[in-house]
Tab-separated table of C-alpha atoms in Angstrom:
chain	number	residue	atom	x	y	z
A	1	UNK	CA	71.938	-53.131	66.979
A	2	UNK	CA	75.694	-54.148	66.925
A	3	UNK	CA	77.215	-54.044	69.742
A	4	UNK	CA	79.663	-51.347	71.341
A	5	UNK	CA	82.839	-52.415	69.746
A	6	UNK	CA	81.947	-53.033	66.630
A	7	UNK	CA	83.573	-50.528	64.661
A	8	UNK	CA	84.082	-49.809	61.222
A	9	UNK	CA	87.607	-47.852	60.487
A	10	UNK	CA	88.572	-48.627	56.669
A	11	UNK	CA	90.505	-51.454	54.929
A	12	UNK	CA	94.102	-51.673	53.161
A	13	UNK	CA	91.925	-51.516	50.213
A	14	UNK	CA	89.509	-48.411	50.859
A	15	UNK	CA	91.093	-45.472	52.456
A	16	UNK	CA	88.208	-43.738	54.233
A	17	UNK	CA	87.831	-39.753	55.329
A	18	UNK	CA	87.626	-39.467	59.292
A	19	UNK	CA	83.970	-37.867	58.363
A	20	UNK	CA	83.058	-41.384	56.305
A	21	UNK	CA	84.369	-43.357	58.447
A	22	UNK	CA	82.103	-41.674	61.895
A	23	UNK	CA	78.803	-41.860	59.403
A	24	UNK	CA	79.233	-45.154	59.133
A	25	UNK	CA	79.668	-45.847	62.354
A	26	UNK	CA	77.037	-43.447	63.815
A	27	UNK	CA	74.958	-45.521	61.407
A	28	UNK	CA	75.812	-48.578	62.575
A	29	UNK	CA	75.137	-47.646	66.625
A	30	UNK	CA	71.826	-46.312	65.600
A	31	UNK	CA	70.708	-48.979	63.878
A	32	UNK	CA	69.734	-46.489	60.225
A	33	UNK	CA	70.290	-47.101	56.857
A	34	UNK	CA	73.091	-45.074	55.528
A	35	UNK	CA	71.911	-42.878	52.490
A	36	UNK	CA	75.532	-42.177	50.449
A	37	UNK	CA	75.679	-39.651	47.528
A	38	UNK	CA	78.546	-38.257	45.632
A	39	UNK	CA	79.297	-38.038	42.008
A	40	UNK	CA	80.140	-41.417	40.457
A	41	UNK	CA	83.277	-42.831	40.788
A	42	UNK	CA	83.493	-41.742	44.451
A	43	UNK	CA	83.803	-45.275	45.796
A	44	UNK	CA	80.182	-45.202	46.988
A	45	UNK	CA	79.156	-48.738	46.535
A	46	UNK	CA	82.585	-50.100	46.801
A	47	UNK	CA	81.425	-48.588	50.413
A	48	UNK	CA	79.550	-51.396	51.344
A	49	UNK	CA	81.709	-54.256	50.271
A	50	UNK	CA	84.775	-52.729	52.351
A	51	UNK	CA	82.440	-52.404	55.513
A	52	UNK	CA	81.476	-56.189	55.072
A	53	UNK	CA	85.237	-56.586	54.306
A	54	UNK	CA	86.190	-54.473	57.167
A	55	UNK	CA	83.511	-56.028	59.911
A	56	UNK	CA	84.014	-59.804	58.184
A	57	UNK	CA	80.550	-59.780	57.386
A	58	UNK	CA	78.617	-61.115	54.571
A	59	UNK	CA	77.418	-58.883	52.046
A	60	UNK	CA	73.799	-58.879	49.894
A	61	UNK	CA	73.440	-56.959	47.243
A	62	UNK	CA	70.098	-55.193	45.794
A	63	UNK	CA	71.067	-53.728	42.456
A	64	UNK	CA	67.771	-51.367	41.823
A	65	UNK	CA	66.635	-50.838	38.235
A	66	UNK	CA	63.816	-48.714	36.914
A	67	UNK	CA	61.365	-51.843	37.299
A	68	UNK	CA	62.387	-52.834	40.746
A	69	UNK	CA	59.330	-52.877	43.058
A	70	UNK	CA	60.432	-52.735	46.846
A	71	UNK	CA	58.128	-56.265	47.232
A	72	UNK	CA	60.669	-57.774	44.980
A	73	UNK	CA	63.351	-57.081	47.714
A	74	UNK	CA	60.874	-58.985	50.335
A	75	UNK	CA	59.737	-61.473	49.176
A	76	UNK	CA	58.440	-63.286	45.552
A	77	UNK	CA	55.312	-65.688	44.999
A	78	UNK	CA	56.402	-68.372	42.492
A	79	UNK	CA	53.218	-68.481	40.955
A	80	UNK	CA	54.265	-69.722	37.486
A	81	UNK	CA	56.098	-72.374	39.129
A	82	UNK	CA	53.189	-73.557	40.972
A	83	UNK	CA	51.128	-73.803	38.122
A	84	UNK	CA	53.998	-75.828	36.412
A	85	UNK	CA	54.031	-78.141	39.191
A	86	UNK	CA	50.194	-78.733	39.905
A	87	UNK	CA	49.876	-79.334	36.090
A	88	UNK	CA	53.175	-81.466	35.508
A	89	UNK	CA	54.033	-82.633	39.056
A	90	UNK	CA	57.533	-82.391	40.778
A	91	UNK	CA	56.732	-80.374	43.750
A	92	UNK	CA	54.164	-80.297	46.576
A	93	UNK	CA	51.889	-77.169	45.403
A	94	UNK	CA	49.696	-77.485	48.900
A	95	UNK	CA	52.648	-76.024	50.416
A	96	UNK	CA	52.808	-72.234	49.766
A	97	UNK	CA	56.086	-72.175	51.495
A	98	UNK	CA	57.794	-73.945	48.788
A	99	UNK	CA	56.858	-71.049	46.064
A	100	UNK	CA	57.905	-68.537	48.065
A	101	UNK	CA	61.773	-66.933	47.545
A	102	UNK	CA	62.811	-64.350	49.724
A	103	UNK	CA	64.487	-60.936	48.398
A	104	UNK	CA	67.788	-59.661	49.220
A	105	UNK	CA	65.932	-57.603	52.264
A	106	UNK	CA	64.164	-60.418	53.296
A	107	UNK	CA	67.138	-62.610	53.174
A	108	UNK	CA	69.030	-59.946	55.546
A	109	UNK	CA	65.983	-60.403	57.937
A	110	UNK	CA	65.863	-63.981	58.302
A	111	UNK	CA	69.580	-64.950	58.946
A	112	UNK	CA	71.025	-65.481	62.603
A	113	UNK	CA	74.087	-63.754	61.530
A	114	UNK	CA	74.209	-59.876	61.161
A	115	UNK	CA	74.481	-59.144	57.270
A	116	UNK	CA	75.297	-55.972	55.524
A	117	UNK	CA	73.373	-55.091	52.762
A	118	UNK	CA	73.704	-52.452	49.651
A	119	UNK	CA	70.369	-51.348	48.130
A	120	UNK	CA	72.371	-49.553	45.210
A	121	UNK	CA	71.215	-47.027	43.067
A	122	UNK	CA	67.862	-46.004	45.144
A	123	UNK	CA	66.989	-43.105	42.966
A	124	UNK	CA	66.419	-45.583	39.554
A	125	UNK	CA	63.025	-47.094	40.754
A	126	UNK	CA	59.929	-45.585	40.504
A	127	UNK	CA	59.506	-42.165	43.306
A	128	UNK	CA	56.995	-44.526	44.763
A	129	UNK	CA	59.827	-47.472	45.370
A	130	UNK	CA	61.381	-45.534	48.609
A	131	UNK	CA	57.747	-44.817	50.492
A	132	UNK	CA	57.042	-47.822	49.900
A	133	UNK	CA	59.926	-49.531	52.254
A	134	UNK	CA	59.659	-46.824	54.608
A	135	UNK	CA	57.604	-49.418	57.385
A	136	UNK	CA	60.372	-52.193	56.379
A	137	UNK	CA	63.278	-50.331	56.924
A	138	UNK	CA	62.014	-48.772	60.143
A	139	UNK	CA	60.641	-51.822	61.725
A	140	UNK	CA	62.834	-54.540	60.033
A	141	UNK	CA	59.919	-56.943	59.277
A	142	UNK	CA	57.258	-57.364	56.601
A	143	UNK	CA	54.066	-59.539	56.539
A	144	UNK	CA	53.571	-62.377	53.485
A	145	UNK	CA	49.737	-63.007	53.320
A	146	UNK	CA	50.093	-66.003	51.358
A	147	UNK	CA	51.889	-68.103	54.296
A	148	UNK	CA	50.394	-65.527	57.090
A	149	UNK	CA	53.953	-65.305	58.364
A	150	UNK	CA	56.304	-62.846	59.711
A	151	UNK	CA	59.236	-61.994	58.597
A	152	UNK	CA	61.127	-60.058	61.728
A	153	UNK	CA	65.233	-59.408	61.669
A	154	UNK	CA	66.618	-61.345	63.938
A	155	UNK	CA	69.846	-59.063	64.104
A	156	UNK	CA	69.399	-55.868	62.558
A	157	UNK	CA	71.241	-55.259	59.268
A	158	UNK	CA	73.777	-52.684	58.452
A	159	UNK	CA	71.884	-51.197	55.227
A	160	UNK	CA	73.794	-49.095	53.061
A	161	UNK	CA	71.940	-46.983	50.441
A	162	UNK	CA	73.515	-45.623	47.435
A	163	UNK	CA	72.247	-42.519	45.206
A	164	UNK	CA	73.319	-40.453	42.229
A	165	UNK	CA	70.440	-38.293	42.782
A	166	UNK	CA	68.759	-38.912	39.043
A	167	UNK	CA	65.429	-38.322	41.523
A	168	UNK	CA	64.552	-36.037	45.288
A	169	UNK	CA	63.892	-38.743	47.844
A	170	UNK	CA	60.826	-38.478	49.733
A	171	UNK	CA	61.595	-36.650	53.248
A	172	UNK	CA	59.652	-39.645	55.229
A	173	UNK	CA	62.385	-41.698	53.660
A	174	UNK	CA	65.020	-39.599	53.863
A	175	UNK	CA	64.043	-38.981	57.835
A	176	UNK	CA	64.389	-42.491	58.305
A	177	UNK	CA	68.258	-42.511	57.085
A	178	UNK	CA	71.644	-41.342	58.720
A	179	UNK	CA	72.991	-39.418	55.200
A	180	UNK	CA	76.695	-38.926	53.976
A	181	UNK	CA	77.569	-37.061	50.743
A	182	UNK	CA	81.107	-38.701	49.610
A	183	UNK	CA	83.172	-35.819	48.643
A	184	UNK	CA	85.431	-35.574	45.866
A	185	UNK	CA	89.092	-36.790	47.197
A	186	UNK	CA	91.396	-34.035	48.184
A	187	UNK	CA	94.745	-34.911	45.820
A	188	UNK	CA	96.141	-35.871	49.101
A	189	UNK	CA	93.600	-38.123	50.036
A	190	UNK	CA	93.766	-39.244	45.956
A	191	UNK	CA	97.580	-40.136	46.607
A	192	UNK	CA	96.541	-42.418	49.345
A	193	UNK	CA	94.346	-44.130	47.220
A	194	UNK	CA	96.313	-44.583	44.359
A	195	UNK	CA	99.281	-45.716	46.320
A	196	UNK	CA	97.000	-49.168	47.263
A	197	UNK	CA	95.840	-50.004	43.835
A	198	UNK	CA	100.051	-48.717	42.843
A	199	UNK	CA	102.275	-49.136	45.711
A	200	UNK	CA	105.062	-49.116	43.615
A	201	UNK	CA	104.286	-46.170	41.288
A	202	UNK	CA	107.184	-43.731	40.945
A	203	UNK	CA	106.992	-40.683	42.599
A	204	UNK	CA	107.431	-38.117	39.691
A	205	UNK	CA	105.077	-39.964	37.827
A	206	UNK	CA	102.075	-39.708	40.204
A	207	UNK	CA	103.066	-36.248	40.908
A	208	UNK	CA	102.443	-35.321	37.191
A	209	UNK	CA	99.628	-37.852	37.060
A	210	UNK	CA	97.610	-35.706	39.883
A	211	UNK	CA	98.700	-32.670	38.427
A	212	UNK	CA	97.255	-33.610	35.412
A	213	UNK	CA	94.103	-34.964	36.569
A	214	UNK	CA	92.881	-31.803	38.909
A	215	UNK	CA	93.672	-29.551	35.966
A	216	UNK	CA	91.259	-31.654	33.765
A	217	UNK	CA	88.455	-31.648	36.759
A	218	UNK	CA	88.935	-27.411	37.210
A	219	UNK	CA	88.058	-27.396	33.147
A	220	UNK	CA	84.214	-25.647	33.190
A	221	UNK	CA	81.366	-27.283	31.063
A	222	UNK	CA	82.540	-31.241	31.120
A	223	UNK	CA	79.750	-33.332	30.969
A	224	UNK	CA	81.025	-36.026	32.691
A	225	UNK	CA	84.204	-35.364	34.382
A	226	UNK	CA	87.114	-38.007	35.068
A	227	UNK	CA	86.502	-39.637	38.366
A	228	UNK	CA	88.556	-41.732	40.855
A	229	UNK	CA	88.333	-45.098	38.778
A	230	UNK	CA	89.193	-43.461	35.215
A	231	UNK	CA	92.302	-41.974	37.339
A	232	UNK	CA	93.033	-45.871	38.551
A	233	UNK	CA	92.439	-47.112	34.834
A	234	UNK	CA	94.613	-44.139	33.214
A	235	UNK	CA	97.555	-44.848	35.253
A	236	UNK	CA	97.388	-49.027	33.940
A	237	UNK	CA	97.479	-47.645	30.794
A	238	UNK	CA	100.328	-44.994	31.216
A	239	UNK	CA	102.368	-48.427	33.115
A	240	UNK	CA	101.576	-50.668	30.472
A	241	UNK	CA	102.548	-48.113	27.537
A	242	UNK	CA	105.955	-47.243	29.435
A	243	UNK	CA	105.068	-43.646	29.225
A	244	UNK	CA	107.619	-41.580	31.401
A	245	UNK	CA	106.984	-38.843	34.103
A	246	UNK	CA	107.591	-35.919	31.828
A	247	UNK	CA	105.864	-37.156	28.854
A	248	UNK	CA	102.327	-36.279	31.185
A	249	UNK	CA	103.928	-33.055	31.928
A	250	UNK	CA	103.999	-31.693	28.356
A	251	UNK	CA	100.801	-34.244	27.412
A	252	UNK	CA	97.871	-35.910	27.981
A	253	UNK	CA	98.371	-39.433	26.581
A	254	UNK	CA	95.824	-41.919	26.229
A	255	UNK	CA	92.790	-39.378	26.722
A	256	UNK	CA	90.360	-41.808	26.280
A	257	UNK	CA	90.749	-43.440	29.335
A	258	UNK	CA	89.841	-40.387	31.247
A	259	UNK	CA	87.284	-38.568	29.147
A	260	UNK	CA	84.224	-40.244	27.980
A	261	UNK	CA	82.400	-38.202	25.789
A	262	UNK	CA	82.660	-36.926	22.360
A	263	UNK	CA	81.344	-32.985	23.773
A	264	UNK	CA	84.132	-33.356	26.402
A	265	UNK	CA	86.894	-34.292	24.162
A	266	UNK	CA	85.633	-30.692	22.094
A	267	UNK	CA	85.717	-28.938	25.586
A	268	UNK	CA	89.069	-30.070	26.371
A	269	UNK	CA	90.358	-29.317	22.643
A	270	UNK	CA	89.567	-26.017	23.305
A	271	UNK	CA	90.780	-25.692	26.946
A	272	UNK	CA	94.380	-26.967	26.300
A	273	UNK	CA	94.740	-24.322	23.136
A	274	UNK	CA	93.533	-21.970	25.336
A	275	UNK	CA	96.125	-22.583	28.280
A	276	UNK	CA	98.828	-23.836	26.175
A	277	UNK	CA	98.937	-26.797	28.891
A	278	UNK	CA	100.477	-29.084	26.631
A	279	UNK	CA	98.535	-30.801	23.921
A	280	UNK	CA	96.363	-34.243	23.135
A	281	UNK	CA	98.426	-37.124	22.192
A	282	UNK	CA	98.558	-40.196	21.975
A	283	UNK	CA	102.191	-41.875	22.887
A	284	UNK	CA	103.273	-45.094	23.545
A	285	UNK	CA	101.993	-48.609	21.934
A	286	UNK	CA	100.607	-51.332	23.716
């Protein structure tokens, strides 16, 4: 466990919620994994890299995909090379130890400086792939019976967790976790955050921009609505096509940048003839 002054409050590049930023710390004195959710595009994994940014600590990264097994995040037997070696020389194969690679967790374990480390995107792997690090997690070590060795943490990690919810986590799992849903930015919160990525953006312009954007999230039956990052990238491409403050106010230029799908684009056809809240256009060249 870190020790009383180790505190995590934000970075000039991730503006944190007073709620956020006591999870992560309640986390941290506690000594839990923090299980994030939140729609995408709420800065959830970005999360992770600001609090090893923030606490100047090295960060590991576990990117979880629908074949991840938790062993892989332990440990892996090299086998294959093994067999390469005994057959072909090049290594000594009477050594186990040399065949065996450690996984991101493991690597967290066996480090004399405190890591953090994102498991990102839980909910992919099989329903099995959370149980299955529930002893891990909760007693920071894990056995290899190939060496007969221990693996213990020699300073606890800070594990962040990342979900979109595709799947329910188990509630052993889920016990074992300090949780955090990330909600959607408040547009004042939204103006703080734009103003790091743009610190020189003209007023009117963001006005209109946030104006713009909240209308488009209110709009029922999106399938994917525009998130934080599609906001960042829409505002590039308003700079770089010179496209002026009350050019958003009658338009929405350079749609594509914020909506994604073909369904949406029909949805927000339909919703701007509805309101008469200007029209879809497409102004400026790059």
């Amino acid at each position: 466990m870190t020790n009383q002054f180790d505190r995590f409050v934000g970075t000039d590049k991730y503006i944190v919620s007073p709620a956020l930023k006591d999870v992560v710390n309640v986390a941290i004195a506690l000594g839990r994994p923090l299980l994030v959710k939140g729609e995408p595009g709420t800065g959830k994994t970005l999360l992770a890299h600001n609090i090893a940014r923030g606490l100047e600590k090295e960060l590991l990264i576990w990117n979880v995909k629908s074949t991840t097994k938790a062993k892989d995040g332990l440990y892996v037997y090299d086998t294959v090379q093994r067999l390469n070696d005994s057959r072909f020389g090049g290594g000594d194969v009477s050594n186990i130890k040399n065949y065996i690679h450690l996984g991101q967790l493991g690597k967290s374990f066996n480090t004399s400086e405190q890591l953090v480390l994102l498991i990102d995107e839980v909910d992919k792997a099989d329903i099995e792939f959370p149980n299955d690090l529930l002893n891990e997690l909760d007693e920071m070590s894990f056995f290899i019976p190939e060496t007969e060795e221990t693996i213990a943490a020699k300073n606890r990690p800070i594990v962040i967790i990342t979900s979109n919810s595709e799947k329910e986590l188990p509630d052993a799992f889920l016990r074992r976790c300090v949780f955090h849903y990330i909600e959607f930015p408040t547009p004042e919160l939204m103006q703080e955050i734009v103003r790091v990525h743009y610190p020189d953006l003209e007023n009117r312009l963001l006005q209109e921009v946030l104006k713009r954007f909240y209308w488009l999230r209110e709009i029922d039956n999106f399938r994917k609505k525009p998130s934080t990052s599609e906001l960042l990238d829409w505002i590039q491409a308003l700079l770089a096509g010179g496209i002026k403050p009350e050019t958003v106010a009658k338009e929405l230029p350079f749609a594509g940048a914020l909506i994604k799908k073909e369904q949406d684009l029909e949805v927000l056809a339909s919703a701007v003839s509805r309101s008469g809240n200007g029209r879809l256009g497409l102004r400026g060249r790059f």
